[in-house]
Coordinates of C-alpha atoms (C1' of nucleotides) in Angstrom, one line a residue:
Chain A
M1193 CA 98.5 91.5 122.6
N1194 CA 101.8 91.6 121.0
I1195 CA 101.3 91.8 117.4
N1196 CA 104.8 92.6 116.5
Q1197 CA 106.1 89.2 116.2
L1198 CA 103.7 88.8 113.4
A1199 CA 105.8 90.7 111.0
S1200 CA 108.6 88.3 111.7
T1201 CA 107.5 86.3 108.6
R1202 CA 108.7 89.2 106.4
S1203 CA 111.4 91.8 107.5
K1204 CA 111.4 94.7 105.1
T1205 CA 114.4 96.2 106.8
A1206 CA 116.5 93.4 105.6
A1207 CA 118.9 94.4 102.7
G1208 CA 118.6 91.5 100.3
K1209 CA 115.5 89.8 98.9
D1210 CA 113.9 88.0 101.8
S1211 CA 112.3 84.6 101.0
P1212 CA 108.5 84.6 101.2
K1213 CA 107.6 81.7 103.5
V1214 CA 105.6 80.2 100.8
K1215 CA 106.5 80.4 97.0
G1216 CA 103.9 81.3 94.6
L1217 CA 102.2 83.6 97.1
N1218 CA 102.0 87.0 96.4
R1219 CA 102.3 89.9 99.3
P1220 CA 98.4 89.9 100.2
G1221 CA 98.5 86.1 100.5
E1222 CA 101.6 86.2 102.6
V1223 CA 99.8 88.7 104.9
S1224 CA 96.8 86.9 105.1
E1225 CA 98.5 83.7 106.0
S1226 CA 100.4 85.6 108.8
I1227 CA 97.1 86.8 110.2
K1228 CA 95.8 83.5 110.1
E1229 CA 98.8 82.2 112.2
W1230 CA 98.4 85.1 114.5
I1231 CA 94.6 84.4 115.0
A1232 CA 95.8 80.7 115.9
E1233 CA 98.5 81.7 118.3
Q1234 CA 96.5 84.2 120.2
R1235 CA 93.7 81.8 120.5
K1236 CA 91.3 84.3 118.9
A1237 CA 87.6 83.5 119.2
P1238 CA 84.8 84.7 116.8
G1239 CA 83.6 88.0 117.7
D1240 CA 87.3 89.2 118.5
R1241 CA 88.6 92.2 116.7
L1242 CA 91.5 92.4 114.6
P1243 CA 94.0 95.1 115.0
Q1244 CA 93.0 98.4 112.9
E1245 CA 94.3 99.0 109.3
P1246 CA 97.0 101.5 110.1
D1247 CA 98.4 99.2 112.8
L1248 CA 98.3 96.3 110.2
I1249 CA 100.1 98.5 107.7
K1250 CA 102.7 99.5 110.3
T1251 CA 103.4 95.9 111.7
F1252 CA 103.6 94.3 108.2
G1253 CA 105.3 97.1 106.7
V1254 CA 103.0 97.0 103.5
S1255 CA 100.6 99.5 102.0
K1256 CA 97.1 100.2 102.5
G1257 CA 96.1 98.4 99.5
T1258 CA 97.9 95.1 100.2
I1259 CA 96.3 95.0 103.7
R1260 CA 92.9 95.4 102.0
E1261 CA 93.5 92.8 99.7
A1262 CA 94.5 90.6 102.3
L1263 CA 91.5 91.3 104.6
K1264 CA 89.5 90.6 101.3
I1265 CA 91.0 87.3 101.1
L1266 CA 90.1 86.5 104.4
E1267 CA 86.7 87.8 104.2
T1268 CA 86.0 85.4 101.3
Q1269 CA 87.4 82.5 103.1
G1270 CA 84.7 83.6 105.6
L1271 CA 87.1 84.0 108.4
V1272 CA 86.4 87.7 109.2
Q1273 CA 83.8 90.4 108.3
T1274 CA 84.6 94.2 108.3
R1275 CA 82.6 96.9 109.8
T1276 CA 83.0 100.9 109.4
G1277 CA 82.4 103.4 112.3
P1278 CA 84.1 103.8 115.7
G1279 CA 85.1 100.6 117.2
G1280 CA 84.9 99.1 113.6
G1281 CA 87.4 96.9 111.8
A1282 CA 88.0 93.3 111.0
F1283 CA 85.9 91.1 113.2
I1284 CA 86.5 87.1 113.3
T1285 CA 83.7 85.1 112.2
E1286 CA 83.0 81.4 111.8
M1287 CA 82.3 80.4 108.5
P1288 CA 79.0 78.9 108.1
A1289 CA 78.9 75.1 107.0
G1290 CA 76.6 76.0 104.2
R1291 CA 79.1 78.5 102.8
A1292 CA 82.0 75.8 103.1
R1293 CA 79.8 73.4 101.3
A1294 CA 79.2 75.6 98.5
L1295 CA 82.8 76.5 98.0
L1296 CA 83.7 72.9 98.1
A1297 CA 80.9 72.2 95.6
T1298 CA 82.5 74.5 93.1
H1299 CA 85.8 72.4 93.4
F1300 CA 83.9 69.4 92.1
F1301 CA 82.0 71.5 89.6
F1302 CA 83.9 70.1 86.4
K1303 CA 84.6 66.7 88.0
D1304 CA 81.9 64.6 86.8
L1305 CA 81.1 63.1 90.2
S1306 CA 79.0 59.8 89.5
I1307 CA 76.2 58.4 91.8
G1308 CA 78.5 55.6 92.6
D1309 CA 81.2 58.0 93.8
I1310 CA 79.3 59.6 96.1
Y1311 CA 77.5 56.3 97.6
E1312 CA 80.8 54.6 98.0
L1313 CA 81.7 57.4 100.7
R1314 CA 78.2 57.2 102.2
M1315 CA 78.6 53.5 102.6
S1316 CA 81.5 53.8 104.7
L1317 CA 80.7 56.9 106.9
E1318 CA 76.9 56.8 107.5
P1319 CA 77.2 53.5 109.2
E1320 CA 79.8 55.2 111.4
L1321 CA 77.7 57.9 112.0
A1322 CA 74.6 55.9 113.0
A1323 CA 76.7 54.0 115.4
E1324 CA 78.0 57.0 117.0
L1325 CA 74.4 58.4 117.2
A1326 CA 72.9 55.3 118.7
T1327 CA 74.4 55.8 122.0
R1328 CA 73.7 59.3 122.3
L1329 CA 70.4 60.1 120.6
G1330 CA 67.6 60.9 123.1
E1331 CA 63.8 61.6 122.6
P1332 CA 63.9 65.1 121.5
E1333 CA 66.5 64.3 118.5
I1334 CA 64.5 61.2 117.5
A1335 CA 61.3 63.2 117.6
V1336 CA 62.9 65.8 114.9
L1337 CA 63.9 62.7 112.8
K1338 CA 60.4 61.3 113.2
Q1339 CA 59.0 64.8 112.0
T1340 CA 61.1 64.7 108.9
M1341 CA 59.9 61.3 108.0
V1342 CA 56.0 62.4 107.9
V1343 CA 56.7 64.0 104.6
Y1344 CA 57.1 60.8 102.9
D1345 CA 55.4 58.3 105.0
H1346 CA 52.7 57.8 102.5
P1347 CA 52.9 57.1 98.5
P1348 CA 53.3 60.6 96.8
A1349 CA 50.2 61.8 95.0
T1350 CA 51.7 64.0 92.4
I1351 CA 55.4 64.1 90.7
D1352 CA 55.8 67.3 92.7
E1353 CA 55.2 65.7 96.0
E1354 CA 57.7 63.0 94.7
Q1355 CA 60.4 65.4 94.4
R1356 CA 59.8 66.9 98.0
Q1357 CA 59.7 63.7 99.5
R1358 CA 63.2 62.8 98.2
I1359 CA 64.5 65.9 99.4
A1360 CA 62.9 65.1 102.7
E1361 CA 64.7 61.7 102.9
L1362 CA 67.9 63.3 102.2
E1363 CA 67.2 65.7 105.2
F1364 CA 66.6 62.9 107.5
H1365 CA 70.5 62.0 106.9
E1366 CA 71.3 65.9 107.2
R1367 CA 69.6 65.9 110.6
L1368 CA 71.9 63.0 111.7
A1369 CA 74.9 64.6 110.5
E1370 CA 74.1 67.7 112.4
F1371 CA 73.8 65.6 115.5
S1372 CA 77.1 64.3 115.4
T1373 CA 79.8 65.1 117.8
N1374 CA 82.4 64.7 115.2
K1375 CA 82.3 67.7 113.3
L1376 CA 84.4 66.3 110.6
L1377 CA 82.2 63.4 110.1
G1378 CA 79.2 65.4 110.5
F1379 CA 80.4 67.9 107.8
V1380 CA 81.4 65.3 105.1
C1381 CA 78.0 63.6 105.6
S1382 CA 76.1 66.8 105.0
F1383 CA 78.2 67.6 102.0
L1384 CA 77.3 64.2 100.2
V1385 CA 73.8 64.7 101.1
S1386 CA 74.2 68.2 99.5
L1387 CA 75.7 67.0 96.4
L1388 CA 72.6 64.5 96.1
K1389 CA 70.1 67.4 96.5
D1390 CA 72.0 69.5 93.9
L1391 CA 73.4 67.6 91.3
A1392 CA 71.9 67.7 87.8
V1393 CA 71.5 63.9 87.7
C1394 CA 70.1 63.5 90.9
R1395 CA 67.4 66.2 90.2
K1396 CA 66.6 64.5 87.1
I1397 CA 66.3 61.0 89.0
Y1398 CA 64.0 62.6 91.5
S1399 CA 61.6 64.0 89.0
R1400 CA 60.6 60.5 87.8
P1401 CA 58.5 58.3 90.0
N1402 CA 60.4 55.7 92.1
P1403 CA 58.3 54.0 94.5
E1404 CA 60.7 51.1 95.6
L1405 CA 63.1 53.9 96.6
R1406 CA 60.5 55.5 99.2
E1407 CA 59.4 52.2 100.4
R1408 CA 62.7 50.7 101.2
G1409 CA 64.0 54.1 102.5
L1410 CA 61.3 54.5 105.0
S1411 CA 61.6 50.8 106.1
Y1412 CA 65.3 51.3 106.6
Q1413 CA 65.0 54.3 108.5
A1414 CA 62.0 53.2 110.7
Q1415 CA 64.7 50.1 111.8
L1416 CA 67.1 52.7 112.5
I1417 CA 65.0 54.7 114.6
E1418 CA 64.3 51.8 117.0
A1419 CA 67.9 50.9 116.8
F1420 CA 68.5 54.3 118.1
Q1421 CA 65.8 53.9 120.9
S1422 CA 67.5 50.8 122.1
N1423 CA 71.0 52.3 122.0
D1424 CA 72.2 49.6 120.0
A1425 CA 75.1 50.8 118.0
G1426 CA 75.7 47.6 116.2
A1427 CA 72.1 47.3 114.8
A1428 CA 72.3 51.0 113.6
A1429 CA 75.4 50.8 111.8
S1430 CA 74.3 47.4 110.0
I1431 CA 70.9 48.8 109.3
M1432 CA 72.4 52.1 107.9
K1433 CA 74.8 50.1 105.7
A1434 CA 72.1 48.0 104.0
H1435 CA 70.2 51.2 103.6
M1436 CA 72.9 52.7 101.9
A1437 CA 73.6 49.8 99.9
S1438 CA 70.0 49.5 98.9
A1439 CA 70.0 53.2 98.0
K1440 CA 72.9 53.0 95.8
R1441 CA 71.5 50.0 93.9
L1442 CA 68.3 51.8 92.9
M1443 CA 69.7 55.3 92.3
E1444 CA 72.6 53.9 90.0
A1445 CA 69.7 51.9 87.9
Q1446 CA 68.1 55.3 87.6
E1447 CA 71.2 57.0 86.8
A1448 CA 71.7 54.3 84.0
I1449 CA 68.1 55.3 82.5
V1450 CA 68.4 58.8 82.8
T1451 CA 71.6 59.4 81.4
K1452 CA 70.9 56.9 78.4
G1453 CA 68.9 59.3 76.5
F1454 CA 70.7 62.8 76.0
L1455 CA 71.1 65.3 79.1
S1456 CA 73.1 64.5 82.0
W1457 CA 75.6 66.7 82.9
E1458 CA 75.6 69.5 80.4
N1459 CA 73.2 72.0 81.6
H1460 CA 75.3 73.2 84.9
S1461 CA 74.3 76.7 85.0
R1462 CA 75.1 78.8 88.0
Chain B
M1110 CA 82.4 89.6 73.8
N1111 CA 80.4 92.8 74.6
I1112 CA 81.5 93.4 78.4
N1113 CA 80.0 96.6 78.4
Q1114 CA 76.5 95.4 79.3
L1115 CA 78.3 94.3 82.4
A1116 CA 78.6 97.8 84.0
S1117 CA 74.8 98.1 83.9
T1118 CA 74.5 96.9 87.3
R1119 CA 75.8 100.0 88.5
S1120 CA 75.5 103.3 86.4
K1121 CA 77.8 105.8 88.0
T1122 CA 76.5 108.8 86.0
A1123 CA 72.9 108.3 87.1
A1124 CA 72.1 111.4 89.3
G1125 CA 70.2 109.7 92.3
K1126 CA 71.3 107.0 94.3
D1127 CA 71.4 103.9 92.4
S1128 CA 70.4 100.7 94.1
P1129 CA 73.2 97.9 94.3
K1130 CA 72.0 94.5 93.0
V1131 CA 72.6 92.5 96.3
K1132 CA 72.6 94.5 99.7
G1133 CA 75.1 94.1 102.0
L1134 CA 77.9 93.7 99.3
N1135 CA 80.4 96.4 98.7
R1136 CA 81.9 97.5 95.5
P1137 CA 84.4 94.9 95.0
G1138 CA 81.9 92.3 95.8
E1139 CA 79.4 93.7 93.4
V1140 CA 82.0 93.8 90.7
S1141 CA 83.0 90.1 91.3
E1142 CA 79.6 89.1 91.2
S1143 CA 79.2 90.7 87.8
I1144 CA 82.2 89.2 86.4
K1145 CA 81.0 85.9 87.5
E1146 CA 77.9 86.5 85.5
W1147 CA 79.8 87.5 82.7
I1148 CA 81.7 84.3 82.8
A1149 CA 78.9 82.4 83.0
E1150 CA 76.9 84.4 80.0
Q1151 CA 80.0 84.1 77.8
R1152 CA 80.4 80.5 78.5
K1153 CA 84.0 81.2 79.4
A1154 CA 86.1 78.0 79.9
P1155 CA 89.4 77.5 82.1
G1156 CA 92.1 79.1 80.3
D1157 CA 90.0 82.1 78.7
R1158 CA 91.3 85.3 79.6
L1159 CA 89.3 88.3 81.3
P1160 CA 89.6 91.7 80.0
Q1161 CA 92.8 93.8 81.3
E1162 CA 93.0 95.7 84.3
P1163 CA 92.3 99.2 82.4
D1164 CA 89.5 97.8 80.5
L1165 CA 87.6 96.5 83.5
I1166 CA 88.4 99.8 85.3
K1167 CA 87.0 101.7 82.4
T1168 CA 84.0 99.3 81.9
F1169 CA 82.8 99.3 85.5
G1170 CA 83.7 102.8 86.2
V1171 CA 85.8 101.9 89.5
S1172 CA 89.1 102.3 90.7
K1173 CA 92.0 100.3 90.1
G1174 CA 92.2 99.2 93.9
T1175 CA 88.5 98.2 93.7
I1176 CA 89.2 95.7 90.5
R1177 CA 92.2 94.4 92.2
E1178 CA 90.2 93.7 95.3
A1179 CA 87.4 92.2 93.2
L1180 CA 89.9 89.8 91.4
K1181 CA 91.3 88.9 94.7
I1182 CA 87.9 87.5 95.5
L1183 CA 87.6 85.7 92.7
E1184 CA 91.2 84.4 92.8
T1185 CA 90.5 83.2 96.5
Q1186 CA 87.5 81.5 95.2
G1187 CA 89.6 79.6 92.8
L1188 CA 88.1 81.0 89.6
V1189 CA 90.9 83.0 88.3
Q1190 CA 94.6 83.2 88.4
T1191 CA 96.6 86.6 87.2
R1192 CA 99.7 86.7 85.3
T1193 CA 102.0 89.6 84.5
G1194 CA 103.7 90.2 81.3
P1195 CA 102.5 90.6 77.7
G1196 CA 99.3 88.9 77.1
G1197 CA 99.0 88.6 80.9
G1198 CA 95.9 89.3 83.1
A1199 CA 93.3 87.3 84.9
F1200 CA 92.7 83.8 83.4
I1201 CA 89.9 81.5 84.3
T1202 CA 91.0 78.4 86.1
E1203 CA 89.7 75.1 87.6
M1204 CA 89.9 75.2 91.5
P1205 CA 93.0 73.2 92.2
A1206 CA 92.5 70.8 95.1
G1207 CA 94.9 72.5 97.3
R1208 CA 92.8 75.7 97.3
A1209 CA 89.9 73.8 98.0
R1210 CA 91.4 71.7 100.9
A1211 CA 92.6 75.4 102.3
L1212 CA 89.3 76.7 102.2
L1213 CA 87.8 73.6 103.9
A1214 CA 90.5 74.2 106.7
T1215 CA 89.4 77.5 107.4
H1216 CA 86.0 76.2 108.2
F1217 CA 87.3 73.9 110.8
F1218 CA 89.4 76.8 112.1
F1219 CA 87.4 76.9 115.2
K1220 CA 86.0 73.6 115.5
D1221 CA 88.7 72.2 117.5
L1222 CA 89.1 68.9 115.8
S1223 CA 90.7 66.0 117.6
I1224 CA 93.2 63.5 116.6
G1225 CA 90.2 61.0 117.2
D1226 CA 87.9 62.7 114.7
I1227 CA 90.1 62.7 112.0
Y1228 CA 91.3 59.0 112.7
E1229 CA 87.7 58.1 112.7
L1230 CA 87.3 59.2 109.4
R1231 CA 90.5 57.8 108.2
M1232 CA 89.8 54.3 109.6
S1233 CA 86.6 54.1 107.3
L1234 CA 88.1 55.7 104.2
E1235 CA 91.4 54.8 103.7
P1236 CA 90.5 50.8 103.8
E1237 CA 88.2 51.7 101.0
L1238 CA 90.7 53.7 99.2
A1239 CA 93.1 50.9 99.5
A1240 CA 90.8 48.0 98.3
E1241 CA 90.2 50.2 95.2
L1242 CA 93.8 50.6 94.4
A1243 CA 94.7 46.9 95.0
T1244 CA 93.3 46.0 91.8
R1245 CA 94.3 48.9 89.8
L1246 CA 97.7 49.9 90.8
G1247 CA 100.9 48.8 88.3
E1248 CA 104.4 48.9 88.8
P1249 CA 105.0 52.5 88.0
E1250 CA 102.8 53.7 90.9
I1251 CA 104.1 51.2 93.3
A1252 CA 107.8 52.7 92.3
V1253 CA 106.3 56.0 93.5
L1254 CA 105.3 54.8 96.9
K1255 CA 108.4 52.9 97.5
Q1256 CA 110.2 56.1 96.8
T1257 CA 108.1 57.9 99.0
M1258 CA 109.2 55.1 101.8
V1259 CA 112.9 55.6 101.5
V1260 CA 112.7 58.9 103.3
Y1261 CA 111.7 57.0 106.4
D1262 CA 113.0 53.5 106.0
H1263 CA 116.0 54.2 108.6
P1264 CA 115.8 55.8 112.2
P1265 CA 116.0 59.5 112.0
A1266 CA 119.3 61.0 113.2
T1267 CA 117.9 64.2 114.2
I1268 CA 114.6 65.8 115.5
D1269 CA 114.4 67.7 111.9
E1270 CA 114.8 64.5 110.1
E1271 CA 112.2 63.1 112.6
Q1272 CA 109.7 65.5 111.3
R1273 CA 110.7 65.3 107.6
Q1274 CA 109.9 61.5 108.1
R1275 CA 106.4 62.1 109.6
I1276 CA 105.7 64.3 106.8
A1277 CA 106.8 61.8 104.1
E1278 CA 104.9 59.1 106.0
L1279 CA 101.5 61.3 105.5
E1280 CA 102.5 62.0 101.7
F1281 CA 102.4 58.1 101.1
H1282 CA 98.9 58.4 101.7
E1283 CA 98.6 61.6 99.7
R1284 CA 100.0 59.6 96.8
L1285 CA 97.4 56.8 97.4
A1286 CA 94.6 59.2 97.3
E1287 CA 95.9 60.7 94.3
F1288 CA 95.8 57.5 92.4
S1289 CA 92.1 57.0 93.3
T1290 CA 89.4 57.1 90.5
N1291 CA 86.9 58.2 92.9
K1292 CA 87.8 62.1 93.1
L1293 CA 85.7 62.3 96.0
L1294 CA 87.1 59.9 98.2
G1295 CA 90.5 60.8 97.0
F1296 CA 89.8 64.3 98.0
V1297 CA 88.5 63.4 101.5
C1298 CA 91.6 61.3 101.9
S1299 CA 94.2 63.9 100.9
F1300 CA 92.0 66.5 103.2
L1301 CA 92.4 64.5 106.0
V1302 CA 96.1 64.0 105.6
S1303 CA 96.4 67.9 105.0
L1304 CA 94.9 68.1 108.4
L1305 CA 97.2 66.1 110.0
K1306 CA 100.1 67.8 108.5
D1307 CA 99.0 71.5 109.4
L1308 CA 97.2 71.0 112.6
A1309 CA 99.3 72.8 115.5
V1310 CA 98.8 69.6 118.0
C1311 CA 100.1 67.4 115.1
R1312 CA 103.0 69.6 114.4
K1313 CA 103.9 69.5 118.0
I1314 CA 103.5 65.8 118.1
Y1315 CA 106.0 65.5 115.1
S1316 CA 108.7 67.6 116.9
R1317 CA 109.1 64.7 119.5
P1318 CA 111.0 61.5 118.8
N1319 CA 108.4 58.5 118.3
P1320 CA 110.1 55.5 117.1
E1321 CA 107.2 53.3 117.4
L1322 CA 105.2 55.1 115.0
R1323 CA 107.6 54.9 112.4
E1324 CA 108.4 51.3 112.7
R1325 CA 104.8 49.9 112.8
G1326 CA 104.0 52.5 110.0
L1327 CA 106.5 51.2 107.9
S1328 CA 105.8 47.7 108.6
Y1329 CA 102.1 48.1 107.6
Q1330 CA 103.1 50.0 104.5
A1331 CA 105.2 47.6 103.3
Q1332 CA 102.6 44.7 103.7
L1333 CA 100.3 47.3 101.9
I1334 CA 102.6 47.3 99.0
E1335 CA 102.8 43.3 98.8
A1336 CA 99.0 43.3 99.0
F1337 CA 99.0 45.6 96.0
Q1338 CA 101.3 43.7 94.1
S1339 CA 99.3 40.5 94.3
N1340 CA 96.1 42.5 93.8
D1341 CA 94.4 41.3 97.2
A1342 CA 91.8 43.8 97.6
G1343 CA 90.9 42.3 100.8
A1344 CA 94.2 42.0 102.4
A1345 CA 94.9 45.5 101.4
A1346 CA 91.7 46.8 103.4
S1347 CA 92.3 44.9 106.4
I1348 CA 96.2 45.9 106.5
M1349 CA 95.2 49.4 106.1
K1350 CA 92.5 49.3 108.7
A1351 CA 95.1 48.0 111.0
H1352 CA 97.5 50.4 110.0
M1353 CA 95.1 53.3 111.0
A1354 CA 93.9 51.7 114.4
S1355 CA 97.7 51.6 115.3
A1356 CA 98.3 55.0 114.2
K1357 CA 95.3 56.5 115.8
R1358 CA 96.1 54.8 119.1
L1359 CA 99.8 56.1 118.9
M1360 CA 98.9 59.6 118.1
E1361 CA 96.1 59.8 120.9
A1362 CA 98.8 58.9 123.1
Q1363 CA 101.0 61.7 122.1
E1364 CA 98.1 64.2 122.0
A1365 CA 97.5 63.4 125.6
I1366 CA 101.2 64.3 126.5
V1367 CA 101.4 67.3 124.3
T1368 CA 98.3 69.0 125.3
K1369 CA 98.7 68.2 129.0
G1370 CA 100.7 71.5 129.4
F1371 CA 98.1 73.8 127.8
L1372 CA 95.1 72.8 129.8
S1373 CA 95.2 76.2 131.5
W1374 CA 94.6 78.1 128.4
E1375 CA 91.1 76.8 128.3
N1376 CA 89.4 79.8 129.2
H1377 CA 89.5 81.4 125.7
S1378 CA 85.6 81.6 125.3
R1379 CA 84.1 84.7 123.6
Chain C
dG1125 C1' 121.9 82.4 73.4
dA1126 C1' 122.2 86.7 76.1
dC1127 C1' 120.1 91.2 76.5
dG1128 C1' 117.3 95.0 76.4
dT1129 C1' 112.5 96.6 75.5
dT1130 C1' 107.8 96.3 76.0
dT1131 C1' 103.6 95.1 78.0
dT1132 C1' 101.1 94.0 82.0
dA1133 C1' 100.2 93.3 86.8
dG1134 C1' 101.7 94.2 91.9
dG1135 C1' 102.6 97.4 95.1
dA1136 C1' 102.9 102.3 97.6
dT1137 C1' 101.1 107.0 98.8
dG1138 C1' 98.1 110.6 99.4
dT1139 C1' 93.5 112.4 99.7
dA1140 C1' 88.2 112.5 99.5
dG1141 C1' 84.1 110.4 100.8
dC1142 C1' 81.0 107.4 103.5
dC1143 C1' 79.1 104.7 107.3
dT1144 C1' 78.5 104.1 111.9
dC1145 C1' 78.7 104.7 116.9
dT1146 C1' 78.7 108.1 121.0
dC1147 C1' 77.5 111.9 123.4
dA1148 C1' 75.4 116.3 124.2
dT1149 C1' 71.5 118.6 123.8
dA1150 C1' 66.7 120.2 122.6
dC1151 C1' 62.2 118.7 123.0
dC1152 C1' 58.2 116.9 124.7
dG1153 C1' 55.0 114.7 127.9
dT1154 C1' 53.7 114.3 132.6
Chain D
dA1426 C1' 60.5 120.7 137.4
dC1427 C1' 61.8 116.1 135.8
dG1428 C1' 62.5 112.0 133.0
dG1429 C1' 62.5 109.9 128.7
dT1430 C1' 63.0 110.1 123.4
dA1431 C1' 64.5 112.2 119.5
dT1432 C1' 67.8 114.9 116.9
dG1433 C1' 72.1 116.5 115.6
dA1434 C1' 77.1 117.4 115.4
dG1435 C1' 81.3 115.0 115.9
dA1436 C1' 84.9 111.7 115.4
dG1437 C1' 86.5 107.0 114.3
dG1438 C1' 87.2 103.9 111.0
dC1439 C1' 86.8 101.6 106.8
dT1440 C1' 85.9 102.5 101.4
dA1441 C1' 87.1 104.2 97.3
dC1442 C1' 89.7 107.1 93.8
dA1443 C1' 93.9 108.9 91.3
dT1444 C1' 98.3 108.6 90.7
dC1445 C1' 102.8 107.2 90.5
dC1446 C1' 106.5 103.6 90.7
dT1447 C1' 108.3 98.4 90.7
dA1448 C1' 108.6 93.8 89.2
dA1449 C1' 107.9 90.2 86.4
dA1450 C1' 107.2 88.1 81.8
dA1451 C1' 107.1 87.7 76.8
dC1452 C1' 109.6 89.1 72.7
dG1453 C1' 112.2 90.7 69.4
dT1454 C1' 117.3 91.9 68.5
dC1455 C1' 122.2 91.5 68.3

DNA sequence: GACGTTTTAGGATGTAGCCTCTCATACCGT
DNA sequence: ACGGTATGAGAGGCTACATCCTAAAACGTC
């Protein structure tokens, strides 16, 4: 509970100009970093409360406004939430994966990612994921996967259903990512899927009929389920690798067609 | 340019209680959302400047502190940067990779990532990266890599140099990631490296002598340079794979030693 | 080219207000 | 008379505003 060691990163009493730990960071930034360190050191868990504003003001030797801006940083980063009232204050929260994906997506907003870029990673990671899951997945998880597949186990009747089927195919992989015990691997895989769901080019592709993509995807995923049921990690990995290679080829072909005309990346409104 | 329409989201002069556009969002949050909308509507590009603080205060009818918190939100999201001085203010900016990495790192703050989790991804991705670079890297890039290696081409004299060498070894891979044409692959690889640089467990590991890690790493990286110079993508990939497997084994061994003393702290549940 | 001036954000301080929780008290049904 | 529910006052704590001073960056001047 000794928060005072926190303020060690910046001693106000020192006569000369003390050097901030990280250059290019202003006061609120320093404070927010210090608070993060403190959370780690104190092994604070989500739900725990930070010291109250007056205490933080005293321990850091900064003004109320600075503390508020520091907390605003942490709040924006999804690390804390503040509440008013008695017993109120800043509470540690876990950043939801969806928010992290959204923040990350804004970073790639101007980066002009191609289908190939995305599938290069998927070809490396999804087989790894499949191999890990093959030895662990039980019937309940497999049932969830099968339930997702019923959305596209038949040819689409309308272009609208076509799109829904594409999204469902991607959600199959989202489920896999959620099942992973390696949170890092799971997050990256689900992020790649979310890119494929949201990118303008991809949405354009999904709005055109593409029977081969569905048939091949369904076939691969069915084989994958079998590999899971027989706990065959090697088979799962190689099936997934073939699945990704096939999808990459088909998607890139569609990408070429779609971008040939006029629109591609220009209308990323937000 | 007419920013006044912005303030329409909240008219202070109205007698009754006006409803904020999004419930659960306090004043700075509303203001930051409004500014984002304004940026989108005005089709502002990176480099453009937002109105100055006094103007924002007037148009939104809020106080200076509120505006500052709103700008802090946008700054944390990587959308703007502020500068002082004449012609200063908040400038729209592209989210730098470093900030994206930092935001992502906070998502994994409570996820208790292990060395193994990180290296599982590195074993998949770094060979991919090496293979891509092998056919593209020229002498100038290779010179940069060699320059990084001189930091650790000799046994460390002090424990402090030991740490600097570990960081430099990681920065070798950071350079590789920067050279990639696949921004996605490059980002993920550099993010994994940044985790290894910042994680508490890793820092503990680096503060202990570990000659084998340095020697093997140096050897692998030298072979890698040769593969780059002969444009041998296959060799580069397999060398990198062996490099990662070796590093994973050594790091996990150290992890076991370092964390042994802290097992009693495991009861930090909520 | 060094130096002072100006412009603008950065930070500190004090005060009023609002939200939420708690607890005591009154009300009501049985 | 008793127990449960509702209502209100109070206090804790963040939220926001107004004002002042400080620091930094650009720009003109000597």
